[in-house]
Amino acid sequence: MGKKYVYLFKEGNGSMRELLGGKGANLAEMTNLGMPVPRGFTITTEACTQYYEDGEKISDEIQAEIMHYVAELENMTGKKFGDLENPLLVSVRSGARASMPGMMDTILNLGLNDTVVEAFAKKTGNPRFAYDSYRRFIQMYSDVVMEVGKAYFEKLIDEMKEKKGVKLDTELDADDLKELAEQFKAEYKKEVGADFPTDPVDQMMGAVKAVFRSWNNPRAIYYRRMNDIPSSWGTAVNVQEMVFGNMGDTSGTGVAFSRNPATGEKKLYGEFLMNAQGEDVVAGVRTPQTIDQLKEQNPAVYDEFYKIVYTLEKHYRDMQDMEFTIEEGKLFMLQTRNGKRTAAAALQIACDLVDEGMITEKEAVSMIDPKQLDALLHPQFDPTALKAAKPVGSALPASPGAACGQVVFTAEDATEWATKKGAKVILVRLETSPEDIEGMHYSQGILTVRGGMTSHAAVVARGMGTCCVSGCGEIKIDEARKVFTLGGKEFHEGDFISLDGSTGNIYGEAIKTVEASISGNFDRLMKWADEYRTLKVRTNADTPKDAAQAMKFGAQGIGLCRTEHMFFDSERIAAMREMIVSKNVEQRKTALAKLLPMQRSDFEGIYEAMQGYPVTIRFLDPPLHEFLPQDEEDIAALAKEMKMEVGDLKAVISSLHEFNPMMGHRGCRLAVTYPEIAEMQTTAVIQAALNVQKKHPEWDLVPEIMIPLVGEVKELAYVKNVVVETADKIIAEAGSDMKYMVGTMIEIPRAALTADEIAKEAEFFSFGTNDLTQMTFGFSRDDAGNFLDAYYEKKIYENDPFARLDQIGVGKLVEMAVELGKRTRPDIKLGICGEHGGDPSSVEFCHNVGLNYVSCSPYRVPIARLAAAQAAIKAK
Ligand code: PEP
Ligand code: MG
């Protein structure tokens, strides 16, 4: 026997999500529980996959099976497709494994045509109802199957209401609705070039195809990418006998949640409309009534419903989101699923379910989506204000949170407006560079035209917990004139805009924001999570302030302190520049001597903030040209400071130009060419650690020095030697026995390939998966955003490899390096400090390959803690 592609509801059950989709599995489960579910069948997700394999065709075999089940349904109901005595009408609805907004949702009343509608009118004795159902069917079918007429149909309805002098849809009579149905069909014919299909079988195959097709519409693809849903899953289709909420005043339809989805409060929460069909409730045509009013209007139905709601909640042991219809006083359940909820509600519900004894702490840990926690840690938009606003554009949600402020175009302006005028500003840039750091600090949010998820703006903003939307290619910007256009609107300096760093939406107006609050539930759940995880969670932090923030969020150390980030400050950049343009060792040492005390005091601050937890300090990494002065004024000032001719300095600057700076003079190459840099940094680290250790004898500080961008063991050995000589001397002179470690980043493919060699010198590995991804794929982390969209659309990539670790390719290098590294040094310490360290699916990968810790930006520490716990629970 071939594969079974169709299941009656009574043939399935709740555990068959993969095959039947969430909706189908739950309809089957409710049927088995003896609940009032209209009869029907589910066409499996495998039929959807097969449809794509067959070149977007429903094979004869599957069509025949569907028809077989139509006949079954006809037998069960005693109704028939197209019958003039007792016609069968059905709903057709999509249903993937995970509920997915953006896909085709529902077609109701399928099976009606010009003759059936008349028979239906006669049979029900309610012509108004029959024609209302018919016009709705044409409207939905045209919209979702053929994608025509949506707005136009609404206009026709409005015109009809105006003509009749009425306000509500319900005030239109049978003849009006009949006329509307005619108008709709005419519009369909005009747009599609064919008559509206009259044969219910054609209608149904058209609808099934539309569901399959909608699996791959751009909204669905985008949603999948954001939620890690593979495109191979496909969607199921549910075909179900119609029950009618629009049969008159004893009929109605509604939606309800078993607990409040916004707050989590344990109280039945919902809305319904009498004499209406499904979409009326959500479409806002009429204002729905609250579920409490149902209790007054129809206590018997309310009681029955109430009982079902809490039976379902108990059965699924989670908050339920349900749809129901009342047909002439009789209740029917159309759907149930675990309800979507806000982050605050998610925590409240999880804690309550534990307290009610419905779930265990472990289950509570597993039921929270780690990414959702983000919403609790950053300022948010006031939900009502946000609802009323319309975005003018959208781009990459690079760093979450909500920001509202006045547009400025330079980092200097951001600093000045914020410090002198007390203004809240949003920095809009083509792209940001290290020099912008101070202005970024003073901004509420950052919007860039270029750059992906690991671009400078994105990484730095995430580190600071500042909202950032990056890579908005639709923006036309003229930074010199201080103006940009987006969504047909022009924005000038001082105009208010708002950014949603969690969705990537950009609003051309001010939207009110509210501070985030971390409630007791948050803490409680995090403590449960910590009991289950084995991965440690560290943070990427470059300043004492970020480090302290991360400690509050539960970080167990610093996995990456990017020392170059300490030099962007206006005072320090001068000394840094001096060092870079130095012509000889003496000049360079003079400049480095200026930097030494600054670094030392920074490191002291960081050691203090981390209260004895381990700190990995990475030596200078970025391409030097990032620090070079660009404008004439800065160049002149630097020349003066260094007693150089401006022309000479310009020559030095241009000699430092590189065609490919990301692969140029950066990382450990800097220390190989200028060992005095490594010497100065070692001195700063060790002296800082000694000073803090003296103040805090209770701590056992073991500085971890990390050499970046190593590809060959000999270059590591060379730099390590500089470090060891310098460190040993300082420690000996201080009469101390302080231990320290020297390790490396694995971020160049060659380092992963030769990790057994590298481990001879390195006491720890930290996977720099930003560079490792960049160099494995061979595309730039700063530019990939420009073309990746085309790759998503064409389904070549499903995810941004800079946001979610490519476990197949880059992951293979990581696994290989883990294995090779351990072979040489069984106790080697292993971590990750690329951006992936805060991405839940990548955290799971890190757990599975046996890393000791992940390190991520402070605001992602709680996410990583929860993801690590879930990975451990799952792996058991
Ligand atoms: C990396 O490459 O993954 C990394 C953490 O270093 P950076 O982002 O500073 O290059
Ligand atoms: Mg790197």
PDB file of C-alpha atoms in Angstrom, residues 623 625-626 658 660-664 666 669 709 771 774-775 780-782:
ATOM      1  CA  PRO A 623      42.359  46.462  11.098  1.00  0.00           C
ATOM      2  CA  HIS A 625      42.972  51.785   9.491  1.00  0.00           C
ATOM      3  CA  GLU A 626      39.703  51.795  11.461  1.00  0.00           C
ATOM      4  CA  GLU A 658      44.471  47.958   2.526  1.00  0.00           C
ATOM      5  CA  ASN A 660      40.962  43.787   2.049  1.00  0.00           C
ATOM      6  CA  PRO A 661      41.250  44.997   5.619  1.00  0.00           C
ATOM      7  CA  MET A 662      39.235  42.128   7.110  1.00  0.00           C
ATOM      8  CA  MET A 663      41.945  39.803   5.830  1.00  0.00           C
ATOM      9  CA  GLY A 664      44.678  42.313   6.280  1.00  0.00           C
ATOM     10  CA  ARG A 666      44.826  42.704  12.018  1.00  0.00           C
ATOM     11  CA  ARG A 669      49.510  39.838  12.861  1.00  0.00           C
ATOM     12  CA  LEU A 709      43.056  35.459  14.419  1.00  0.00           C
ATOM     13  CA  ASP A 771      35.106  35.502  11.568  1.00  0.00           C
ATOM     14  CA  GLN A 774      32.888  34.964   7.312  1.00  0.00           C
ATOM     15  CA  MET A 775      35.950  33.035   6.237  1.00  0.00           C
ATOM     16  CA  SER A 780      31.974  39.624   4.354  1.00  0.00           C
ATOM     17  CA  ARG A 781      30.149  39.913   7.654  1.00  0.00           C
ATOM     18  CA  ASP A 782      29.600  43.584   6.928  1.00  0.00           C
TER      19      ASP A 782
END
